[in-house]
Each structure stands twice: as C-alpha cells, then as structure tokens.
mmCIF file of C-alpha atoms in Angstrom:
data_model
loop_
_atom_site.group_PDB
_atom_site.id
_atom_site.type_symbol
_atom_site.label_atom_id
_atom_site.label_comp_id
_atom_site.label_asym_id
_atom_site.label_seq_id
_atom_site.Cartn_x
_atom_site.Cartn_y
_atom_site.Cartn_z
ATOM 1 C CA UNK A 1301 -160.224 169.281 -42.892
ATOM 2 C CA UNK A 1302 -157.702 167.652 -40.233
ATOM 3 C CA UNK A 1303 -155.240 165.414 -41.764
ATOM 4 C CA UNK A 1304 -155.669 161.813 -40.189
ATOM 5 C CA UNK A 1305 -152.567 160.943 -37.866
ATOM 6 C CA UNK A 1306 -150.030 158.454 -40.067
ATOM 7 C CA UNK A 1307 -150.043 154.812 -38.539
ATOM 8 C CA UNK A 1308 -146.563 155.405 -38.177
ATOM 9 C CA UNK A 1309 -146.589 157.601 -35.392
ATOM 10 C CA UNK A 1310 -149.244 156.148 -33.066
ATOM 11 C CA UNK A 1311 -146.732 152.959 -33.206
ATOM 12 C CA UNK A 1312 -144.225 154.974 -32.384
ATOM 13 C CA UNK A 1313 -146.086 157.071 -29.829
ATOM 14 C CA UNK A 1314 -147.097 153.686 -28.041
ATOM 15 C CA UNK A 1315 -143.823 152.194 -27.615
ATOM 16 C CA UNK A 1316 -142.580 155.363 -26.419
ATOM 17 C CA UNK A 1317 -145.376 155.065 -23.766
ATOM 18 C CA UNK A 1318 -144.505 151.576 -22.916
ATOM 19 C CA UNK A 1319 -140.740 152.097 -22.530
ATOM 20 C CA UNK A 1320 -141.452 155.622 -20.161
ATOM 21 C CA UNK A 1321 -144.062 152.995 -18.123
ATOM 22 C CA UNK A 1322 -140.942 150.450 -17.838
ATOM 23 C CA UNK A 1323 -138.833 152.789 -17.096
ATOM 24 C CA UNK A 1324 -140.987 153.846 -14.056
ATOM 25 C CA UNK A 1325 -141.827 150.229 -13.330
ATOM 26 C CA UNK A 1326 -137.865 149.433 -13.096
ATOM 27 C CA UNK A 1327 -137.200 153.105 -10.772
ATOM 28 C CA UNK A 1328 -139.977 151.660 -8.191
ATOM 29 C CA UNK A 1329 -138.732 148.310 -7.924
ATOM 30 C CA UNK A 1330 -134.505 149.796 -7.449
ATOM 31 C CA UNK A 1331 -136.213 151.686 -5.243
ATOM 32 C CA UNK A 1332 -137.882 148.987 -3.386
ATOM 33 C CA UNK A 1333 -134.861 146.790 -2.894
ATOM 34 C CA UNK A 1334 -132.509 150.035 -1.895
ATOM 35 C CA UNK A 1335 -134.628 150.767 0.885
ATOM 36 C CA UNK A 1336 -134.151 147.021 2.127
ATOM 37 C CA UNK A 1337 -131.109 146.366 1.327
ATOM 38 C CA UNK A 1338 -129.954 149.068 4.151
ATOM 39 C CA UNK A 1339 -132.408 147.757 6.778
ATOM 40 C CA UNK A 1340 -130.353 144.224 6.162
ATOM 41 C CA UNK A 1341 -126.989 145.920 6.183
ATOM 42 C CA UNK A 1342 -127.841 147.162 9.732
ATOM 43 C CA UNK A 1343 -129.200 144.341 11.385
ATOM 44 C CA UNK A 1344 -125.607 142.147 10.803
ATOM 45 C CA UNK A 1345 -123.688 145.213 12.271
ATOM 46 C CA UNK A 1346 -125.986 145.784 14.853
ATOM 47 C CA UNK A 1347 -125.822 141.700 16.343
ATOM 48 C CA UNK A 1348 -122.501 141.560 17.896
ATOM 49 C CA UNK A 1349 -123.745 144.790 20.258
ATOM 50 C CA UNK A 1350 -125.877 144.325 23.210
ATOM 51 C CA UNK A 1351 -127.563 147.490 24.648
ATOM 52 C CA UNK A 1352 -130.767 149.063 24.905
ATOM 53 C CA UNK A 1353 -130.219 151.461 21.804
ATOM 54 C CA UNK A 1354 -129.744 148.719 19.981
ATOM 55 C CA UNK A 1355 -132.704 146.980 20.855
ATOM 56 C CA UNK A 1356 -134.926 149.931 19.874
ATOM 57 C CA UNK A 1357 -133.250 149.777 16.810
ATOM 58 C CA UNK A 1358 -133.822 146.066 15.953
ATOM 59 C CA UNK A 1359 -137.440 146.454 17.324
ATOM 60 C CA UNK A 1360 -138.934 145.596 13.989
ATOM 61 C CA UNK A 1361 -137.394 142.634 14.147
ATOM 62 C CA UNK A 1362 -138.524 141.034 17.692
ATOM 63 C CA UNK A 1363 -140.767 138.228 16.330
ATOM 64 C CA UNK A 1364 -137.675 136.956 14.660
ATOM 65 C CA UNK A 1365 -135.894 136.837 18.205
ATOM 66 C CA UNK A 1366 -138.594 135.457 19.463
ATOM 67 C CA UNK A 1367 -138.346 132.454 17.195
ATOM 68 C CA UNK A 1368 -134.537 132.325 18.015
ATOM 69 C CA UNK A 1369 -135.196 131.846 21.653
ATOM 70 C CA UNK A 1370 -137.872 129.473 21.173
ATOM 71 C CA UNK A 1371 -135.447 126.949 19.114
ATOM 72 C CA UNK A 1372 -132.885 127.605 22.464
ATOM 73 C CA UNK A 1373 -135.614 126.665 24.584
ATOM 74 C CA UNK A 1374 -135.085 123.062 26.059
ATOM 75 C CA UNK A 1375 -137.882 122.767 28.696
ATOM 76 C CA UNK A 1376 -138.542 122.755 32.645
ATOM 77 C CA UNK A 1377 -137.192 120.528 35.291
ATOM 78 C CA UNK A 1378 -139.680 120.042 38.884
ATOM 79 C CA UNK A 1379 -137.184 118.974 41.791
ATOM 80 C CA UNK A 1380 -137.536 118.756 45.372
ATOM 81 C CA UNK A 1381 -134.441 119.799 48.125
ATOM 82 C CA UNK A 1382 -134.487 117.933 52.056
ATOM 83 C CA UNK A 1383 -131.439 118.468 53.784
ATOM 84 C CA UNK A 1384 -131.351 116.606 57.247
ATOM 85 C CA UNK A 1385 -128.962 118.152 59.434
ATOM 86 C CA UNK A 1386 -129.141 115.689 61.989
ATOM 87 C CA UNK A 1387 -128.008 112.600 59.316
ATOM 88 C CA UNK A 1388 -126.433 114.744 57.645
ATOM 89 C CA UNK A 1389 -128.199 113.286 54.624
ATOM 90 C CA UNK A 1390 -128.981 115.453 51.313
ATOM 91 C CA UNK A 1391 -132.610 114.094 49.622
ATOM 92 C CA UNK A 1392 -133.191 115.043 46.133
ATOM 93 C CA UNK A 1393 -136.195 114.405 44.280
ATOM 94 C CA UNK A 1394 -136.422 114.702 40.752
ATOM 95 C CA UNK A 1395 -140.350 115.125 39.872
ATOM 96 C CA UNK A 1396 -141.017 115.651 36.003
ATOM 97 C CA UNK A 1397 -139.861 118.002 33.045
ATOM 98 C CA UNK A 1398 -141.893 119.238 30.628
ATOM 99 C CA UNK A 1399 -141.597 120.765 27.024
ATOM 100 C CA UNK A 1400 -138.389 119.455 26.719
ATOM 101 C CA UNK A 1401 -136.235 119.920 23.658
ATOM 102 C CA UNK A 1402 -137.223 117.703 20.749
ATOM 103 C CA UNK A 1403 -133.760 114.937 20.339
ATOM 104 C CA UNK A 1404 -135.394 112.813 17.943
ATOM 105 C CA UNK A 1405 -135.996 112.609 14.147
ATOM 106 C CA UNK A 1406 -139.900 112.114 15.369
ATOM 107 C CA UNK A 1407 -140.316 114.905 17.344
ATOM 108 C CA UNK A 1408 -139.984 113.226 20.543
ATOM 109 C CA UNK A 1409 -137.120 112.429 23.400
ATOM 110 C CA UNK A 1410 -136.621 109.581 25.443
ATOM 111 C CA UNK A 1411 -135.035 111.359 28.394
ATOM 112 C CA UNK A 1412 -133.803 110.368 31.816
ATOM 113 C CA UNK A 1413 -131.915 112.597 34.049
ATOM 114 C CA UNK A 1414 -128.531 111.902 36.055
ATOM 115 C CA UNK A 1415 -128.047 114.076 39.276
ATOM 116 C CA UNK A 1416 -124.493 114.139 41.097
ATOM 117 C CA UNK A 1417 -122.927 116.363 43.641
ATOM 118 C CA UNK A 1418 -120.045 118.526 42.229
ATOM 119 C CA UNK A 1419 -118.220 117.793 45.673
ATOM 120 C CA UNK A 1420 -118.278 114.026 44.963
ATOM 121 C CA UNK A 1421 -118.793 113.285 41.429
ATOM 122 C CA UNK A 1422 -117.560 109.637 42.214
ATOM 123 C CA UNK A 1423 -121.649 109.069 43.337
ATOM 124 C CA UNK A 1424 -124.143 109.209 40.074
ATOM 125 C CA UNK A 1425 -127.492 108.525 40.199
ATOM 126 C CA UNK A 1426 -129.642 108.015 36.848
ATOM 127 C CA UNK A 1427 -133.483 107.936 36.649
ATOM 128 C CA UNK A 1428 -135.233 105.302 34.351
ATOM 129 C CA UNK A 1429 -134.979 106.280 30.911
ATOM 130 C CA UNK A 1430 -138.878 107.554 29.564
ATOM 131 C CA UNK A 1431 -139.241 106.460 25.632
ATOM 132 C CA UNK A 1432 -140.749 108.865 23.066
ATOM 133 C CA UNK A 1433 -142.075 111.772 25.120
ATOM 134 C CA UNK A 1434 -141.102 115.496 26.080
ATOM 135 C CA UNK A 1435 -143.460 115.693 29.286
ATOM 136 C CA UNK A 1436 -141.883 112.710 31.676
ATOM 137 C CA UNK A 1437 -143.194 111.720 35.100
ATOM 138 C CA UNK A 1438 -139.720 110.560 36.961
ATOM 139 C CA UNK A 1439 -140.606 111.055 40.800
ATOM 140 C CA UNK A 1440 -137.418 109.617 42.063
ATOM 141 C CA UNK A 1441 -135.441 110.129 44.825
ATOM 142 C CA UNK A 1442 -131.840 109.938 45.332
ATOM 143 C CA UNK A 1443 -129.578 110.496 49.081
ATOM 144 C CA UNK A 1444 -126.279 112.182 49.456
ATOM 145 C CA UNK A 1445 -124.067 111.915 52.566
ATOM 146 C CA UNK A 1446 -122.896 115.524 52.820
ATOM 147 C CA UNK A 1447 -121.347 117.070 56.168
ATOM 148 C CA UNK A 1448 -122.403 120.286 56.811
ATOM 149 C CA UNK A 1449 -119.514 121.800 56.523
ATOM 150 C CA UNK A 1450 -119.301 121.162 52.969
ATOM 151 C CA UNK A 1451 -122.936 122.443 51.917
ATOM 152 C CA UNK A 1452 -121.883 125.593 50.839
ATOM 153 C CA UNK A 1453 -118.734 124.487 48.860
ATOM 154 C CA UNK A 1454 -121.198 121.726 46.651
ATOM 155 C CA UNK A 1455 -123.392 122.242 43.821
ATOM 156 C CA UNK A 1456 -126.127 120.291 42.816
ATOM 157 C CA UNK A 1457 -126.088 118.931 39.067
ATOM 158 C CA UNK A 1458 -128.899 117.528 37.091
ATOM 159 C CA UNK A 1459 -128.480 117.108 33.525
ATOM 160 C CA UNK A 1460 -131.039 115.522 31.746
ATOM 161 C CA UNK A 1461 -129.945 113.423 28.623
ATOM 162 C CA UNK A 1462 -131.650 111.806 25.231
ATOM 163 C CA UNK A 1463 -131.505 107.939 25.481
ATOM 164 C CA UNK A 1464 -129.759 106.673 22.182
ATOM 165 C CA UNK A 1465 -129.655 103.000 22.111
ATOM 166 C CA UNK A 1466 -127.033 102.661 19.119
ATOM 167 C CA UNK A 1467 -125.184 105.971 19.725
ATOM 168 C CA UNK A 1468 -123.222 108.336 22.138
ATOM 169 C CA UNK A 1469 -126.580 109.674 24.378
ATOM 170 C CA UNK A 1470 -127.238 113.760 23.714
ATOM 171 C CA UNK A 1471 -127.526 116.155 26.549
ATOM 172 C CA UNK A 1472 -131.185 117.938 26.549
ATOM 173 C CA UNK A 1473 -129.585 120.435 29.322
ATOM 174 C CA UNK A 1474 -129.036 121.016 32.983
ATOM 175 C CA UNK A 1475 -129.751 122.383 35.960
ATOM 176 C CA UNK A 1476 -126.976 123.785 38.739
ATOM 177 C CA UNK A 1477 -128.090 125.061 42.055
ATOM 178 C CA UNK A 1478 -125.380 126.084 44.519
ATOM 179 C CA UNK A 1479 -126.226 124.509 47.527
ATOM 180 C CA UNK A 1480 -124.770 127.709 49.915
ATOM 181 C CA UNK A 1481 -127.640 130.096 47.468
ATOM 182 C CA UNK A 1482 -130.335 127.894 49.008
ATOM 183 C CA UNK A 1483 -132.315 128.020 52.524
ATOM 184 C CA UNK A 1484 -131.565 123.961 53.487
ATOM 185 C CA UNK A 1485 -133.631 124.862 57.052
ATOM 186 C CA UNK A 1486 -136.954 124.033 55.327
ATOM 187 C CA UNK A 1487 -137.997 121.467 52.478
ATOM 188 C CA UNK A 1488 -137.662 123.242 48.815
ATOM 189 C CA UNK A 1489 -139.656 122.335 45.516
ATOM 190 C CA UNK A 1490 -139.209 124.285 43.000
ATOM 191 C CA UNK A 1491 -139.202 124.525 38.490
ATOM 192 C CA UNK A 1492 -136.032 125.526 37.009
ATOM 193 C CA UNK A 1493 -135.183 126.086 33.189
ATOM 194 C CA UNK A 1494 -132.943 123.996 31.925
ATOM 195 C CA UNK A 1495 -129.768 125.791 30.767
ATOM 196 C CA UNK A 1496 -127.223 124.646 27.660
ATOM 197 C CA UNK A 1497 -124.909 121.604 29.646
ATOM 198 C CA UNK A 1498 -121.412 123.712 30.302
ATOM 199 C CA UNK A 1499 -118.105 121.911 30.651
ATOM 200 C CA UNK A 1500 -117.428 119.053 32.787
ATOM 201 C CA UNK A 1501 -115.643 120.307 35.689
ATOM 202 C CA UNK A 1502 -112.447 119.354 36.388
ATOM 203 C CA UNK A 1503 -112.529 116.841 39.075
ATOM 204 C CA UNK A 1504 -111.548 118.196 42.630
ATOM 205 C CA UNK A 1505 -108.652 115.923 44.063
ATOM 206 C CA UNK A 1506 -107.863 117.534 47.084
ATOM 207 C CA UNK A 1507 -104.854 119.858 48.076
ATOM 208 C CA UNK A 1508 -101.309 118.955 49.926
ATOM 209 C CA UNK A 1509 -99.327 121.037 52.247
ATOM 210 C CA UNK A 1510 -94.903 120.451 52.706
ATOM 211 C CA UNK A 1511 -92.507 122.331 52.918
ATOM 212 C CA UNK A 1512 -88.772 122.252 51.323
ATOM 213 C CA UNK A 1513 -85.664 122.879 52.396
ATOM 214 C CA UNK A 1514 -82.101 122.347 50.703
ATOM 215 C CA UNK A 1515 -78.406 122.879 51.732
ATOM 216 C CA UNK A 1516 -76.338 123.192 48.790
ATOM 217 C CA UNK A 1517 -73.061 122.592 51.349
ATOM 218 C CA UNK A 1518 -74.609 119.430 52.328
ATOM 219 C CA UNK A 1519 -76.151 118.214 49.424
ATOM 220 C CA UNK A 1520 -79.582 117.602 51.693
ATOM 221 C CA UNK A 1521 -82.605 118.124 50.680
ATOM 222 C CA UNK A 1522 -85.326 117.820 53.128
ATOM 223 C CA UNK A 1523 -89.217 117.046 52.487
ATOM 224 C CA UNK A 1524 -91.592 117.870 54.996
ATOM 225 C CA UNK A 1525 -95.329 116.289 54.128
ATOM 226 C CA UNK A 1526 -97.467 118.312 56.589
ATOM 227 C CA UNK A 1527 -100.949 117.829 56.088
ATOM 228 C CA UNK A 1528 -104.087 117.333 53.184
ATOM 229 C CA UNK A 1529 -107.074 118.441 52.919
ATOM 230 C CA UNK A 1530 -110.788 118.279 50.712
ATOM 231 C CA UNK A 1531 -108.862 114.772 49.449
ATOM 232 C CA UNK A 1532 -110.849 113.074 46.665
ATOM 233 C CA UNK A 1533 -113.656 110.363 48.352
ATOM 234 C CA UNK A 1534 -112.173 106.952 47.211
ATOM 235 C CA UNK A 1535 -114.251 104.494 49.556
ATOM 236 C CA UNK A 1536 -117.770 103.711 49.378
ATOM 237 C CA UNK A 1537 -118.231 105.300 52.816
ATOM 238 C CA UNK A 1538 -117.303 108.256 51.386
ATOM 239 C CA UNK A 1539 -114.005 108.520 53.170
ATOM 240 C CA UNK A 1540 -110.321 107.595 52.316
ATOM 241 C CA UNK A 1541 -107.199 106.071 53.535
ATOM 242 C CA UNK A 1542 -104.773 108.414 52.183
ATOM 243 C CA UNK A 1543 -101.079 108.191 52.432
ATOM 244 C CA UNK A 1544 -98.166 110.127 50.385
ATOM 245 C CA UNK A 1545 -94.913 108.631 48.530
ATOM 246 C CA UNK A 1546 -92.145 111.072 48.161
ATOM 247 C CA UNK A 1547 -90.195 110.216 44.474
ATOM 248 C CA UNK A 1548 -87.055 111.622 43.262
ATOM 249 C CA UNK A 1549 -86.572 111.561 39.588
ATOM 250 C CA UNK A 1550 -83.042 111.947 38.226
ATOM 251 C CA UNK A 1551 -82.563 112.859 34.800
ATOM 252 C CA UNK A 1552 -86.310 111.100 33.887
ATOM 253 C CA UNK A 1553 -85.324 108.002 35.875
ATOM 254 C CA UNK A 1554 -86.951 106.638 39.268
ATOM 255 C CA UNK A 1555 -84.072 107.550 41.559
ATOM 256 C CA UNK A 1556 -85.533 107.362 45.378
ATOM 257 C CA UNK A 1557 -88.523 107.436 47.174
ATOM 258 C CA UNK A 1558 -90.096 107.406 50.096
ATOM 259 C CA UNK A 1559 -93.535 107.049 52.290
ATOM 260 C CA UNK A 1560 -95.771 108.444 54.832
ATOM 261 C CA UNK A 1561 -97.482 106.584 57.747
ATOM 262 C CA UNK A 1562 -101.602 105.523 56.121
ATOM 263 C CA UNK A 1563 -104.728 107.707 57.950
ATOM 264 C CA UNK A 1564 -107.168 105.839 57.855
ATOM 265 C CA UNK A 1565 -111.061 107.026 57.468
ATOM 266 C CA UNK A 1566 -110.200 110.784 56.717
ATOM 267 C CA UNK A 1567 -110.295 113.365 54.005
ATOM 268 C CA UNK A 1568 -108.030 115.988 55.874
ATOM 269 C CA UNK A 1569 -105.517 113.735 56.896
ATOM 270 C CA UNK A 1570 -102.241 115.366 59.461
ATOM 271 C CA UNK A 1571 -99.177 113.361 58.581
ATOM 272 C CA UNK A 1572 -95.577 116.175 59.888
ATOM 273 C CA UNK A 1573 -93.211 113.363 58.430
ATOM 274 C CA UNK A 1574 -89.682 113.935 57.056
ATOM 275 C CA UNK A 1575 -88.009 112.950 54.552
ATOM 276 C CA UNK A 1576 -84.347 113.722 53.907
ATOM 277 C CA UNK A 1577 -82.760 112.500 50.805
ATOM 278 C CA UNK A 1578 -78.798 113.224 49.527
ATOM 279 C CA UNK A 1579 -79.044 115.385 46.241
ATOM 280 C CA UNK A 1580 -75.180 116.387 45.241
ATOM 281 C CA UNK A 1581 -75.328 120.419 44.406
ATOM 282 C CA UNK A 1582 -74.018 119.876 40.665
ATOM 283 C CA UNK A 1583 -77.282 117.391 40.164
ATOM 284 C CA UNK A 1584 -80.334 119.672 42.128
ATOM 285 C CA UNK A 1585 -80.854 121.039 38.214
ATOM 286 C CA UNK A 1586 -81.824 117.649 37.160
ATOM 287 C CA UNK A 1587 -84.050 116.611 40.143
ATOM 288 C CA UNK A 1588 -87.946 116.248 39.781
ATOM 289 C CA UNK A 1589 -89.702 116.018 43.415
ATOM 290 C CA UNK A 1590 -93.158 113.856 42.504
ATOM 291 C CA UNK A 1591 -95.180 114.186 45.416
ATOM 292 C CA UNK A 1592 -98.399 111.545 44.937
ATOM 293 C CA UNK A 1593 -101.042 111.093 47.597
ATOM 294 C CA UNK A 1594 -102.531 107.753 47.363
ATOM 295 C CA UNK A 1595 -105.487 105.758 48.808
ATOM 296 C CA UNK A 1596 -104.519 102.348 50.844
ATOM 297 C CA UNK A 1597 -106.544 99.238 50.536
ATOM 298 C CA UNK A 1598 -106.202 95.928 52.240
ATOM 299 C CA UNK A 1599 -107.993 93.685 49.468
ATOM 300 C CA UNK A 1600 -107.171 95.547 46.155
ATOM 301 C CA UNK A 1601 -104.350 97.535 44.564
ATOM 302 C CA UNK A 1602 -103.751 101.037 46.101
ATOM 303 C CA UNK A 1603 -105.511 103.611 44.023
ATOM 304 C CA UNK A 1604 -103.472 107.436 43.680
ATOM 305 C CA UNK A 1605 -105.619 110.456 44.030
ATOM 306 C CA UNK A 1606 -103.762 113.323 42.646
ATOM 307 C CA UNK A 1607 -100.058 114.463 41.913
ATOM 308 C CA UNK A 1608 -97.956 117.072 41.568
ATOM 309 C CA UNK A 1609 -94.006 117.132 40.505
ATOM 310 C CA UNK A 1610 -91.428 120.306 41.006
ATOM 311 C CA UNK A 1611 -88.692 120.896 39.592
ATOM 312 C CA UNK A 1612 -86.488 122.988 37.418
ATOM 313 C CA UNK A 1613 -89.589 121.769 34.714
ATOM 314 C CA UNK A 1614 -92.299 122.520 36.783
ATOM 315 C CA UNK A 1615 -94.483 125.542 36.244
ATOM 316 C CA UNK A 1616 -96.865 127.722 37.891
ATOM 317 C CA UNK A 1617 -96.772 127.056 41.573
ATOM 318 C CA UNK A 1618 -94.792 124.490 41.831
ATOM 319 C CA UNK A 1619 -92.032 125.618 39.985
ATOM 320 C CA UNK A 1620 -92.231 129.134 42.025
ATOM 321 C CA UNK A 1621 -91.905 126.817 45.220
ATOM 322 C CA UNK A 1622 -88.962 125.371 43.770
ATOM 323 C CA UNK A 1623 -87.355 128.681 42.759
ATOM 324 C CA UNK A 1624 -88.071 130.047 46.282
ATOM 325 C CA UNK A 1625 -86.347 126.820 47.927
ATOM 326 C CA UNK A 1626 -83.260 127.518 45.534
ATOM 327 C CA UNK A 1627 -83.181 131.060 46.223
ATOM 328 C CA UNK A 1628 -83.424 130.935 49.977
ATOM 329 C CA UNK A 1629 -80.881 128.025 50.947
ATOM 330 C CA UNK A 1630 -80.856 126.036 54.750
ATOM 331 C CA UNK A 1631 -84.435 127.496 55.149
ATOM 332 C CA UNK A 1632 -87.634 125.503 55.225
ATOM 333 C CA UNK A 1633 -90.461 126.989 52.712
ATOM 334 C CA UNK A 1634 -93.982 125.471 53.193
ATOM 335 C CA UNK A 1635 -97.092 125.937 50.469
ATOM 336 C CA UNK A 1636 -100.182 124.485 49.766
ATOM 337 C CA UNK A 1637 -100.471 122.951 46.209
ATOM 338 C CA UNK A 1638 -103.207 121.509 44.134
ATOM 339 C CA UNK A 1639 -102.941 118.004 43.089
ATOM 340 C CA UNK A 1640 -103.943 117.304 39.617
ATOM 341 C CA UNK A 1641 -105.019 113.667 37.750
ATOM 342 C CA UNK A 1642 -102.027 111.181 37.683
ATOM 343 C CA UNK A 1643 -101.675 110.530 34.414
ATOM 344 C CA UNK A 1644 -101.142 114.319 33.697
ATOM 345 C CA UNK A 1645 -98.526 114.827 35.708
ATOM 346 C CA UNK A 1646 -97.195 111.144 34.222
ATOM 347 C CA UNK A 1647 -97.207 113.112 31.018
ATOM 348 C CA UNK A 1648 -95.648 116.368 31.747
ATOM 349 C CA UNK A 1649 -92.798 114.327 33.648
ATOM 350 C CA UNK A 1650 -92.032 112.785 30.093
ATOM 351 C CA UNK A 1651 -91.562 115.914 28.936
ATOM 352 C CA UNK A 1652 -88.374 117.713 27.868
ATOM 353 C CA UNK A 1653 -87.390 120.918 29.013
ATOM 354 C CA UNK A 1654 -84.735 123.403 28.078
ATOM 355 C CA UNK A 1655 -85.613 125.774 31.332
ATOM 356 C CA UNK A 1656 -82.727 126.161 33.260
ATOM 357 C CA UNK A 1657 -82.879 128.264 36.970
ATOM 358 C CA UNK A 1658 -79.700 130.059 38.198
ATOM 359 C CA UNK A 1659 -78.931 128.494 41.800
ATOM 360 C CA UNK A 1660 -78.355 131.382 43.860
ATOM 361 C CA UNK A 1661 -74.670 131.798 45.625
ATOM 362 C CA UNK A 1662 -74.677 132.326 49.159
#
C-alpha cells in the first residue's frame, strides 16, 4: 500500500514551482533590458562622430534618421537666371516652391519670398504674400543693375519667409547661388532646396586707401586720402557721391577736421588730397584720426557710408597702421582699410583705453 502524499507538501511543492517559474520570468526580462540598455548607451556616444564606421554601426537605426531629416526638410524653390550683358541687367524669376515647411499651428504657411543681391542689399524685392498653402505659384520677376565686373563678386539671395500678421514674420529658408558658380551666357531655370537661413551678412561699405606720415620734430602730421573703392550704393541709380572728412579727436573731443573735393556718380572714387594738421609730439598719444567717407546730396542731409578711427585705441589694422607711422617717422605709409557702420566706430571712439604705444626715438 503507498501512503497518500500529505496536503502539506503538494502546497509546498507548488509554491516552490511558482517562485523557480518567477524566478526565470524575472532572469528573462533583466536579460531583456541588459541587452538594450547597451544598444542605447552606444547610439549617444556614437552621434557626435561622423564616419562611415559609424554609420554601419548605427545602421539599425536609419529609419529614425530618416525621420530626422524629414522634420529638417523645408521644401523646393523653382527660379529662373537672364543676365543681359549688353544692359547689363540681372532678371530673376521666382516661379513656385513646393512642400514647404509647415509655419503654422494648421499645418499650412502663408509664404512669400524676398530676393536681394548680396552686392547691394540696399535693393529688396518681395513677392505677394500666398495665405494658407505649402505649394505657391509666385511667377514674378524682379531686375538688378549689375556691371559685369561685379558678377562674380555677388550672390544671389532668396529667402522665403512665413507671413505673420500680428508677429515678427519666420524664415521658411533660403536659397544662395554665387553668381561667378553659374554659366550667365545662356538663360538658367533650375529647383534648389531650400537650406536653414544663415546669418545676415555684414553689410559691405566699401574700402579707403591714405597714407600717414608724422614728424615728431615738427609736430606735423600729414593725411593723404588717396582713393576708394566697392563704396556702398547710396543713390537710387545705384551710384554715389562720395567725399571724405578727415577728424582729429583730442582726448575724446572734436579737435580739427578737414574735407575732400565730392566725386560725383562713382563707386571707386580717386581723390590724392592732403591734409596736414599740427599735432605737438607730447599729445600724438592722445590723438584719434576718424577717417569717414560720406555721400553728398543737394536736397537732403549728407548720408556717411562707413568709418574707421586710428589711434593709440585702435586695433587690428588700423592700430598696426598707426604703430607703423610711429615707428617709421618723416616717412609716408599708405594701406587699404575697411570701413565699418558709423555708429560702431561712434561707439568704440567712446571707449576708454589704457593701451599705451612707445613712440620710437630717432
């Protein structure tokens, strides 16, 4: 006779069961999340590096890049090119965009697009503005004067922008063609991506050629203003009427100054005029030379175009013209210099400065 199994011990064999089949259950599962938790771990280290082992690597993970650059995407631009070299005149047309970049809570865009020149960013055109869609129709055409010779230096901007009655209009994204990467001998039409909007360029006011020269037995200190050129376009013919004051600043103060002759109707303008003024050797230290090149007009207010000071404050250029004038007495030292936007140089002049340059003895 076999003695029947006490109630006792099946319980006890059963929860022994269960807690061995939890036991497994909980090993799979650590298991599980181990394996992943790795795979994680490696794609964060691997982002930051771009090469082709690490996109093998990262292979299992290409739809999700895929999305990424999808959400980057902001659409197509269709633009035409017709440069006539015997006007002289640039024609751009700007045809349609499609699949642009969503802007709006809706889904939708109302875009328009402005084009500009980077060689004269004075002259804007804008297209109409199209409301709620993300496949516009503009076919628009806008004219540039551009000479020839300044083709290859310009670059062709379109951006194309989100209408926002109430608020501060978003950029969709842009187009930039060099003009001197394109074949201008035959009429161009063409799709382009649009690309994230970089920085607005600094504005291009021209550049200024003098030269210095200062006796320290004398106390003279001579100014030549020899010539400008790629001057900012002020008029609406596209042209200036440049002319250059000559300011010396004592100790932050408006001490003398001085003028050139006007040229009228060029951006290149030849001016070889002097300018001697009477700077006392103990003071040279605390002399700022503001060199402005302005734009003359009969009816309104003469507009300036750029600036540039030197000085014992200066810096960069400037100040190593001023050093080299210093250091190389009774000689005349001639450089080219950038202007820059009035109101910075206004800025920097109200500046104080504890740079001091040893005047050398000769």
């Amino acid at each position: 006779n076999t003695t029947p199994v006490p109630k006792w011990a099946l319980i006890a064999v059963a929860v022994a069961g269960a807690i061995l089949l939890l036991l497994f259950l909980i090993c799979i599962i650590r298991c599980c999340c181990g394996k992943k938790k790795p795979k994680k771990k490696e794609r964060i280290s691997l982002c930051p590096v771009s090469n082709s082992t690490t996109a093998s690597l990262v292979q299992p993970e290409m739809e999700d890049l895929e999305r990424g650059v999808e959400q980057m995407h902001r659409g197509k631009l269709q633009y035409s090119l017709d440069y006539n070299f015997r006007t002289q005149e640039l024609k751009v047309g700007v045809k349609q965009a499609v699949e642009l970049k969503a802007m709006d809570s809706g889904g939708t865009s109302d875009p328009y697009v402005i084009v500009y020149l980077t060689s004269d960013m004075k002259k804007r055109y804008e297209t109409k503005v199209y409301r709620k869609t993300l496949n516009p129709i503009f076919n628009e055409s806008f004219t540039f004067q551009v000479p020839q010779a300044e083709v290859p230096e310009s670059t062709l901007v379109m951006q194309i922008y989100d209408f926002n009655r109430f608020a501060k209009h978003d950029i969709i994204g842009e187009v930039r063609l060099p003009l001197a990467s394109v074949n201008l001998q035959h009429v161009i039409e063409q799709w382009s991506e649009l690309a994230a909007a970089s920085k607005v360029e600094e504005e291009q006011l021209g550049e200024i050629c003098f030269s210095l020269r200062y006796v320290p037995s004398t106390g003279k200190l001579t100014v030549l203003i020899l010539e400008a050129r790629k001057l900012k376009r002020m008029d609406s013919h596209g042209l200036s009427d440049p002319f250059v004051k000559v300011h010396l600043i004592l100790n932050k103060r408006k001490w003398r100054k001085k003028k050139t002759s006007v040229k009228k109707n060029t951006l290149s303008p030849y001016f070889n005029e002097v300018f001697v003024f009477e700077v006392p050797f103990n003071q040279i230290q605390n002399v700022d030379v503001v060199i402005s090149v302005w734009d003359h007009d009969k009816v309104t207010k003469n507009e300036p175009i750029g600036k540039l000071f030197l000085g014992c404050r200066a810096t960069g250029n400037q100040l190593r013209h001023w050093s080299d004038m210093l250091s190389n007495p009774r000689r005349p030292l001639a450089q080219w210099h950038v202007l820059q936007p009035p109101d910075v140089v206004d800025k920097a002049l109200g500046l104080k400065s504890h740079l001091k340059l040893p005047l050398a003895s000769r």
